[in-house]
Coordinates of N, CA and C and ligand atoms in Angstrom, one line a residue:
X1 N -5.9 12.9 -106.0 CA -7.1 13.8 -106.0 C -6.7 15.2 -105.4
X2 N -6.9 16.2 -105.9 CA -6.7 17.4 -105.6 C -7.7 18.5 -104.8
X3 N -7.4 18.0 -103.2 CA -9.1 18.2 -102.9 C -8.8 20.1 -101.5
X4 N -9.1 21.1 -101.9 CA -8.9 21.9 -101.1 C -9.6 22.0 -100.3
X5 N -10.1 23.0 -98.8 CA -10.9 23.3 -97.8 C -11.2 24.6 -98.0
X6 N -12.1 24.9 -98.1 CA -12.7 26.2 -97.7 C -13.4 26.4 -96.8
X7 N -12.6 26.9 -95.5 CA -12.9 27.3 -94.3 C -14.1 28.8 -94.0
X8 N -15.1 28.9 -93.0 CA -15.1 30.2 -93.0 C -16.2 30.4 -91.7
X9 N -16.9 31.4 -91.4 CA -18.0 31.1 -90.6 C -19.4 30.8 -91.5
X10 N -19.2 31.8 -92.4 CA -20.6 31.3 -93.5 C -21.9 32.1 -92.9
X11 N -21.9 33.1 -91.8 CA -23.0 33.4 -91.3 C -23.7 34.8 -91.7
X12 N -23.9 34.6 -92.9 CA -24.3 33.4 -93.6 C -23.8 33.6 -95.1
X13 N -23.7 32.5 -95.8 CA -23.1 32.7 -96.5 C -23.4 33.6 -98.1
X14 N -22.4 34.2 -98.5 CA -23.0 35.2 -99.7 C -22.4 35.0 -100.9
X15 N -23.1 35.6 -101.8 CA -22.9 35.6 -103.5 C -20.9 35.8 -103.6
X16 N -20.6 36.6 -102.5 CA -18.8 36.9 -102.5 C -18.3 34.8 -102.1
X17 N -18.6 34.7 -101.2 CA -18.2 33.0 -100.9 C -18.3 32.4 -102.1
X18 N -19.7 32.4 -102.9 CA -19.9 30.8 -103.9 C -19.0 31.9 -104.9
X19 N -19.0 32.6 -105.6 CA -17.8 33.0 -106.3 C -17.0 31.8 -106.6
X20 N -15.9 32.1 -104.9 CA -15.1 32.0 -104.9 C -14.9 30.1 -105.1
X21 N -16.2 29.6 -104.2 CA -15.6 28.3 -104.4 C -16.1 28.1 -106.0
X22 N -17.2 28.3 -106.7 CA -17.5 28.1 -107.9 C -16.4 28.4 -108.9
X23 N -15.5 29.4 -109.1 CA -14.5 29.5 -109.6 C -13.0 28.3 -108.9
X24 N -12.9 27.7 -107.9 CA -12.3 27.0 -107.1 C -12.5 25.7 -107.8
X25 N -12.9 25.3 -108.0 CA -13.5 24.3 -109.3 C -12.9 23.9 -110.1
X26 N -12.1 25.0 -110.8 CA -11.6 25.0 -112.1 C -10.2 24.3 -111.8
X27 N -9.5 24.3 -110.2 CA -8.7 24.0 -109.8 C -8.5 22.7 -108.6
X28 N -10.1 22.5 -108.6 CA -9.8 21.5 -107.9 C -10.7 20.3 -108.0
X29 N -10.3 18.7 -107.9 CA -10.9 17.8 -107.9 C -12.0 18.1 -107.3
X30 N -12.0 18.4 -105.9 CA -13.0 18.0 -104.5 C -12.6 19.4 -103.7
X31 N -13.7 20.2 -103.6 CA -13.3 20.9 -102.3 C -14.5 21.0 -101.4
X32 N -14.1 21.1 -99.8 CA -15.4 21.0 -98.9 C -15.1 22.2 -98.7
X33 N -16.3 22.8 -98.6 CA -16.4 24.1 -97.8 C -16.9 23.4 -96.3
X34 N -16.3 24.1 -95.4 CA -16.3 23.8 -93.8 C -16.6 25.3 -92.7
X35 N -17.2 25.0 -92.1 CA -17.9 25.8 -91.2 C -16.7 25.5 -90.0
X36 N -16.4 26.9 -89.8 CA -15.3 26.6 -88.8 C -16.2 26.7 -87.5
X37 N -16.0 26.0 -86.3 CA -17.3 26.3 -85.1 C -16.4 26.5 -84.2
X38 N -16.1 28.2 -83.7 CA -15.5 28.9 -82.3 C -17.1 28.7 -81.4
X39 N -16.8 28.0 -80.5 CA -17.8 27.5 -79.4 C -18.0 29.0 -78.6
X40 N -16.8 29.9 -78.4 CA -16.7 31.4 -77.8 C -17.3 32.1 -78.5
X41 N -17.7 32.0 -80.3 CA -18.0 33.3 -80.4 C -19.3 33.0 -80.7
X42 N -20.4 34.1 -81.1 CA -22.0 33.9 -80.9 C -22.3 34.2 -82.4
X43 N -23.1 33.6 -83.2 CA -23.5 33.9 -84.3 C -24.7 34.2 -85.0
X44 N -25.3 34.7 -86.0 CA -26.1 35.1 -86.1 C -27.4 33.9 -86.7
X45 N -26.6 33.1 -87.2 CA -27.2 31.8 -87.9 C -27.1 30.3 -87.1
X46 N -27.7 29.7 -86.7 CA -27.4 28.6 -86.0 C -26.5 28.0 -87.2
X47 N -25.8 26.6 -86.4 CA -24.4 25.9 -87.2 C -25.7 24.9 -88.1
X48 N -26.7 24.5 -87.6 CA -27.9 24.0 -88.6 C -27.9 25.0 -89.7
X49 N -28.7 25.7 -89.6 CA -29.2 26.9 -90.2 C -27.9 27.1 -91.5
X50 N -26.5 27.7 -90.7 CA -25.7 27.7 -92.1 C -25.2 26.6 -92.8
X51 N -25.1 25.0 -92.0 CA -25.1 24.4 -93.1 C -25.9 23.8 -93.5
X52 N -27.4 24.0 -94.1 CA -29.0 23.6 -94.8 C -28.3 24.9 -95.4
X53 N -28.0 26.1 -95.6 CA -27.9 27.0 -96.4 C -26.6 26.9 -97.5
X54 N -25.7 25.9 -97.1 CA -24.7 25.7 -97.7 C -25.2 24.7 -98.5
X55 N -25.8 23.6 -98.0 CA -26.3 22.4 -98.6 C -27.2 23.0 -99.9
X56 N -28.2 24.0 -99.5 CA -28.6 24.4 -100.8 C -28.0 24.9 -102.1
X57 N -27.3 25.8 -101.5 CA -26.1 26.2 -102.7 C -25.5 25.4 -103.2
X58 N -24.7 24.5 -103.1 CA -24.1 23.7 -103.6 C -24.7 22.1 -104.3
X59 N -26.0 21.9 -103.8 CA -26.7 20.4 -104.0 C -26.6 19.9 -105.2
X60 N -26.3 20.6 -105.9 CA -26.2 20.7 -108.0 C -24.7 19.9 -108.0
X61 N -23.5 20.8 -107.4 CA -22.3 20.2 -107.4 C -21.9 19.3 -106.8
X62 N -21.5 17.9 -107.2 CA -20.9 16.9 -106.6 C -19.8 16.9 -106.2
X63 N -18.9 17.5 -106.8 CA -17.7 17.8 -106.2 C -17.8 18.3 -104.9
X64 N -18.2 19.3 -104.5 CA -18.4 20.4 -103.7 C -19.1 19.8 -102.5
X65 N -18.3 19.5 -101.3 CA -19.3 18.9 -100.4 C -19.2 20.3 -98.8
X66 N -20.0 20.0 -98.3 CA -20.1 20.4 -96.9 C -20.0 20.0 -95.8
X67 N -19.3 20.4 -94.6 CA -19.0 19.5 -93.3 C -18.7 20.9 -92.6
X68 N -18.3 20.2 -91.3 CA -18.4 21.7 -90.2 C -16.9 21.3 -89.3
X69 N -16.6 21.9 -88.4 CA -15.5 21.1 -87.8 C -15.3 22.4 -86.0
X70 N -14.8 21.6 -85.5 CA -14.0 22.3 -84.4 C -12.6 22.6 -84.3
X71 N -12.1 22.8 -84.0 CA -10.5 23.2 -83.1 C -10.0 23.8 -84.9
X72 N -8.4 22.9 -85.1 CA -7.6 23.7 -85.8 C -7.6 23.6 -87.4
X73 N -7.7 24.5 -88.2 CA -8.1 23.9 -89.7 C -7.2 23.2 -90.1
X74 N -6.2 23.5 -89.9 CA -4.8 22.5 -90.5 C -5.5 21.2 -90.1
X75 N -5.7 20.4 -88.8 CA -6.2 19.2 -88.7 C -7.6 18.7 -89.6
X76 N -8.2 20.0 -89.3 CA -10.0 19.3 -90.2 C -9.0 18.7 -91.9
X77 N -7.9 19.9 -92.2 CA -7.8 19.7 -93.5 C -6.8 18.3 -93.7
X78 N -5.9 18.0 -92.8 CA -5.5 16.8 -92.7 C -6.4 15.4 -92.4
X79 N -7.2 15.5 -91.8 CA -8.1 14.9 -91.3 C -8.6 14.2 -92.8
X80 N -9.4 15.2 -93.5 CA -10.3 15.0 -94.8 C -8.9 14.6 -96.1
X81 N -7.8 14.8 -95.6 CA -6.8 14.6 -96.6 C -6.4 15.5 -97.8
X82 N -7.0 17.0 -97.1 CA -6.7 18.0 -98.4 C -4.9 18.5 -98.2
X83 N -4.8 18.8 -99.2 CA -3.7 19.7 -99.6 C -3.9 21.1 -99.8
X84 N -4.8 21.6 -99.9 CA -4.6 22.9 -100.1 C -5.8 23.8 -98.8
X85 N -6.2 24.6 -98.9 CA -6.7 25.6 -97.9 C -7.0 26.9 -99.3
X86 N -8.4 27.0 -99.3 CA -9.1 27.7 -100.6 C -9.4 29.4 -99.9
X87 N -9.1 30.4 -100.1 CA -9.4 31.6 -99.4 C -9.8 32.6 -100.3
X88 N -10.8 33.3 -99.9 CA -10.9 34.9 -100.9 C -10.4 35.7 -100.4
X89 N -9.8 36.6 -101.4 CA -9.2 38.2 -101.0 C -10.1 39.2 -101.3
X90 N -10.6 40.1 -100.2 CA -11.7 41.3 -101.4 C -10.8 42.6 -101.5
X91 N -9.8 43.0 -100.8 CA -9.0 44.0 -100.6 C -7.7 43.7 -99.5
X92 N -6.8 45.0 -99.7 CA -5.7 44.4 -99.0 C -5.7 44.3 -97.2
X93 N -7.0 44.5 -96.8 CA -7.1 44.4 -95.2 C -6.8 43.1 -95.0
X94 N -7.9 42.1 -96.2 CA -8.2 40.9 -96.3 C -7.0 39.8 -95.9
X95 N -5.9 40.1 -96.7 CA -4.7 39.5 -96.7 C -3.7 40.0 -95.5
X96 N -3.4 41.5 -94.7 CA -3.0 41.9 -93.5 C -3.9 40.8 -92.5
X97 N -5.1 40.4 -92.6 CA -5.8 39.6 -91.7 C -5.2 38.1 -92.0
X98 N -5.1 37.8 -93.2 CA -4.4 36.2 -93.2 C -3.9 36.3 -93.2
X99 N -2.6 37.2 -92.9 CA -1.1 36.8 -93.6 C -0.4 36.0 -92.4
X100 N -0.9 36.4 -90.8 CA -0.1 35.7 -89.2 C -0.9 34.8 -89.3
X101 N -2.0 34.5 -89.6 CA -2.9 33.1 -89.7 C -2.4 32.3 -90.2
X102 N -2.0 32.8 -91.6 CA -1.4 31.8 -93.0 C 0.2 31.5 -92.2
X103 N 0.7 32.4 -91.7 CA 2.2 32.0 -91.3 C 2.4 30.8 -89.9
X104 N 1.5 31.2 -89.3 CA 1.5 29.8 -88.4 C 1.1 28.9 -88.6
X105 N 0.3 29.0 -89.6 CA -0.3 27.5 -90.1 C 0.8 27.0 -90.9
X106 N 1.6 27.4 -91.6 CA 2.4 26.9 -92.4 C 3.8 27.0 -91.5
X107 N 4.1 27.2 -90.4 CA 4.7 26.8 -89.3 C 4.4 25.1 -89.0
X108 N 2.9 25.6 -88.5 CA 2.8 24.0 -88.2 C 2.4 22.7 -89.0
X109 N 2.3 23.2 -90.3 CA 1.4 22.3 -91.2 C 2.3 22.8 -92.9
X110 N 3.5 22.3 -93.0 CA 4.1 23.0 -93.9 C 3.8 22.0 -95.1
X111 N 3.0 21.1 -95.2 CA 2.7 20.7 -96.9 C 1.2 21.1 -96.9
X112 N 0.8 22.4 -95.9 CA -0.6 22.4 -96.8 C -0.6 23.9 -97.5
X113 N -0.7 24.3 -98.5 CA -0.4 25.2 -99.6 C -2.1 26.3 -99.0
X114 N -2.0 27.3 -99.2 CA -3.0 28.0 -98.8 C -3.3 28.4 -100.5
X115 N -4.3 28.7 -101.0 CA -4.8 29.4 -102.4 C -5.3 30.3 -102.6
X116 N -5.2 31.6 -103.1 CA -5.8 33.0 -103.0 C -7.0 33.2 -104.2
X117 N -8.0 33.6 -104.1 CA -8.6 34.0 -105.1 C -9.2 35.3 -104.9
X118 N -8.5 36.6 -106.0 CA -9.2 37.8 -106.0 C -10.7 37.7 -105.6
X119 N -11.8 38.7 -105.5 CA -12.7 38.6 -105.5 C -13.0 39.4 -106.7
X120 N -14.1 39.0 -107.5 CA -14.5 39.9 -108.3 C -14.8 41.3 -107.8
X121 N -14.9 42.2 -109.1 CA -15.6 44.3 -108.3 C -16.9 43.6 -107.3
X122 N -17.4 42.8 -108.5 CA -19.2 42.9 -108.5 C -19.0 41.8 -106.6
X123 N -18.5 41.4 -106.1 CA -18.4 40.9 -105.0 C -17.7 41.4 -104.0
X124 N -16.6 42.2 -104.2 CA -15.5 42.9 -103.7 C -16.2 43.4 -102.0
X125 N -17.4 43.9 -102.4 CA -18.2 44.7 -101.5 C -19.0 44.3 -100.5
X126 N -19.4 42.8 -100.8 CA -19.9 42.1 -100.3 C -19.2 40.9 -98.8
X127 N -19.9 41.5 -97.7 CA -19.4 40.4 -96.3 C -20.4 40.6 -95.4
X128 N -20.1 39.2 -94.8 CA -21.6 38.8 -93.9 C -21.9 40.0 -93.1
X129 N -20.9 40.4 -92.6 CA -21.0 41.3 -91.1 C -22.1 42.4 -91.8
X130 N -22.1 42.9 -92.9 CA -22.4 43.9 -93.7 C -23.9 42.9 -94.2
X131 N -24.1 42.0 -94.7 CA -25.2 41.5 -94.9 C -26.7 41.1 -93.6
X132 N -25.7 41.2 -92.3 CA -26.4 40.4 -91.2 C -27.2 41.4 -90.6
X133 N -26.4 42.8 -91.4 CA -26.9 44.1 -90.8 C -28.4 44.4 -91.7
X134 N -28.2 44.3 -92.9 CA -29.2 44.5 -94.2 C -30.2 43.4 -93.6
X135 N -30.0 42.4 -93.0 CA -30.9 41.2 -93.0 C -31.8 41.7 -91.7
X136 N -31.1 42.1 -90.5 CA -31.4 42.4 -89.4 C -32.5 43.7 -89.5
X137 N -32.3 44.1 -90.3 CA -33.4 45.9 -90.9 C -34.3 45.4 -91.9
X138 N -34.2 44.5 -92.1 CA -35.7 43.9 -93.2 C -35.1 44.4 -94.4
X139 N -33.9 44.7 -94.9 CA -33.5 45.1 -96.4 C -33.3 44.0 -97.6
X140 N -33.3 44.7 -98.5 CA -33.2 44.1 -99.6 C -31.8 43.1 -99.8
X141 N -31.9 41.5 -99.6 CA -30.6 40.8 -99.8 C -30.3 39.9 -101.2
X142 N -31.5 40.2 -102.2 CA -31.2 39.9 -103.6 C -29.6 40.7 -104.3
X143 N -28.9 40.0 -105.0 CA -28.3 40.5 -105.3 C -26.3 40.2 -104.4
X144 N -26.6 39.9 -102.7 CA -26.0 40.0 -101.8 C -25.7 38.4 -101.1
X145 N -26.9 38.1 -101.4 CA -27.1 36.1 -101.2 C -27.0 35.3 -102.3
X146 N -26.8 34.1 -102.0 CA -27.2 33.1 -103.7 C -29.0 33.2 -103.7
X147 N -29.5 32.7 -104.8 CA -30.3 33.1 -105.0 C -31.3 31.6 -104.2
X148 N -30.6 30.9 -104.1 CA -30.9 29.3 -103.5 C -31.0 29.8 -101.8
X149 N -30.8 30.6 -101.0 CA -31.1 31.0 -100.0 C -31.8 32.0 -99.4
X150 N -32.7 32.5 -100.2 CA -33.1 33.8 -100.0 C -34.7 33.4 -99.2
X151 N -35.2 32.5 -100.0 CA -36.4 32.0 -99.2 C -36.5 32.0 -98.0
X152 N -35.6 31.3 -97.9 CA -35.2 30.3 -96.2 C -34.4 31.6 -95.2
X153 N -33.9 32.8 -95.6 CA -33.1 33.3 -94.8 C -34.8 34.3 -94.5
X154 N -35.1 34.7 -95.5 CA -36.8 35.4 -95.5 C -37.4 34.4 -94.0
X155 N -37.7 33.5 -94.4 CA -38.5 32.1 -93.1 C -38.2 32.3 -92.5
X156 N -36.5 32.2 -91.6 CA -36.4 32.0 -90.7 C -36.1 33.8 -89.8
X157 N -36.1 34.8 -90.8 CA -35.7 35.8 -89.8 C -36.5 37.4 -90.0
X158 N -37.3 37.1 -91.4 CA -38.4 37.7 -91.5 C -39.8 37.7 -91.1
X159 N -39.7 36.1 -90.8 CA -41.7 35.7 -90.8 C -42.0 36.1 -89.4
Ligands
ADP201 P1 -13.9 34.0 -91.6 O1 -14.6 34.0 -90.2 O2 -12.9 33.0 -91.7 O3 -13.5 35.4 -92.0 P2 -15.9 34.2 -93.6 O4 -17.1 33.3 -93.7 O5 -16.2 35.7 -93.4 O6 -15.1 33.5 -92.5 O7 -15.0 34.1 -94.9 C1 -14.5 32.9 -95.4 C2 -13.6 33.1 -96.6 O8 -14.3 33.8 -97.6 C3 -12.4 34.0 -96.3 O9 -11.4 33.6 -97.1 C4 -12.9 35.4 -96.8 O10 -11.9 36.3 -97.1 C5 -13.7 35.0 -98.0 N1 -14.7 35.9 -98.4 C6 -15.7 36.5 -97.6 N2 -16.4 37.4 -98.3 C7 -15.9 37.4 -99.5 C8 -16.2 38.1 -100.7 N3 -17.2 39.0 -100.8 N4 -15.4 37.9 -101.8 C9 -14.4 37.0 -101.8 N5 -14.1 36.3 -100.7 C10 -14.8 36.5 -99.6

């Protein structure tokens, strides 16, 4: 079984993410998308909150499961028995930011294969930090979210 991880914070997660794992598909038996949880850093979405928002997006796909994890991804991904480590690129910052990440990890974990997927234009532009801002001002996030989250992100940060 050819099962990869798609790590990330997800807070929360956008139309640039399921892209990527929806095209990820084509390549793989099973991939979980995983909520990486830094206990240090503060987020905008409780770890509930983004995974019921993952769970929705994905509830259609069987393949496609969701789980959350602590400490080091190399372990979550050994752990679950993946081989690969699923990642988007939207520009070349993207990859200057993985490249010392990807090299230690494959220091310490040298049969797990990392996987690159362009981002499309129409996604290219699209990141939470940039969305959390639009969410935070009452803006328009059609377009920017799956369309399976928009309700629920309205409930919990508009009502
Ligand atoms: P992290 O905290 O690991 O950066 P993110 O949730 O921001 O977590 O991103 C998880 C993965 O999704 C990363 O590989 C990131 O590059 C990718 N990603 C984020 N936004 C986009 C996008 N708009 N298009 C393609 N990939 C994206």
């Amino acid at each position: 079984m050819r099962r990869a991880i798609f790590p990330g914070s997800f807070d929360p997660i956008t139309l640039g993410h399921t892209e990527i794992v929806l095209r990820g598909k084509a390549l793989f038996d099973e991939i979980i998308v995983a909520v990486g949880v830094n206990s240090a850093k503060k987020y905008f979405f409780s770890l509930e909150e983004r995974i019921n928002m993952l769970e929705a997006c994905f509830s259609e796909h069987p393949n496609i499961k969701v789980d959350y994890y602590t400490g080091l991804t190399i372990e979550f991904a050994r752990e679950k028995e993946a081989s690969f480590i699923l990642r988007g690129l939207r520009n070349p910052q993207d990859l200057t930011y993985e490249q010392p990440i990807e090299l230690i990890n494959k220091h310490m974990a040298p049969e797990l294969e990392v996987v690159h997927l362009l981002s499309s234009p129409k996604t290219a532009m699209i990141s939470s930090t940039i969305v959390r801002e639009v969410i935070k001002y009452k803006g328009h996030v059609r377009g920017l979210l799956p369309d399976e989250i928009i309700d629920y992100v309205h409930d919990i940060k508009y009502a």
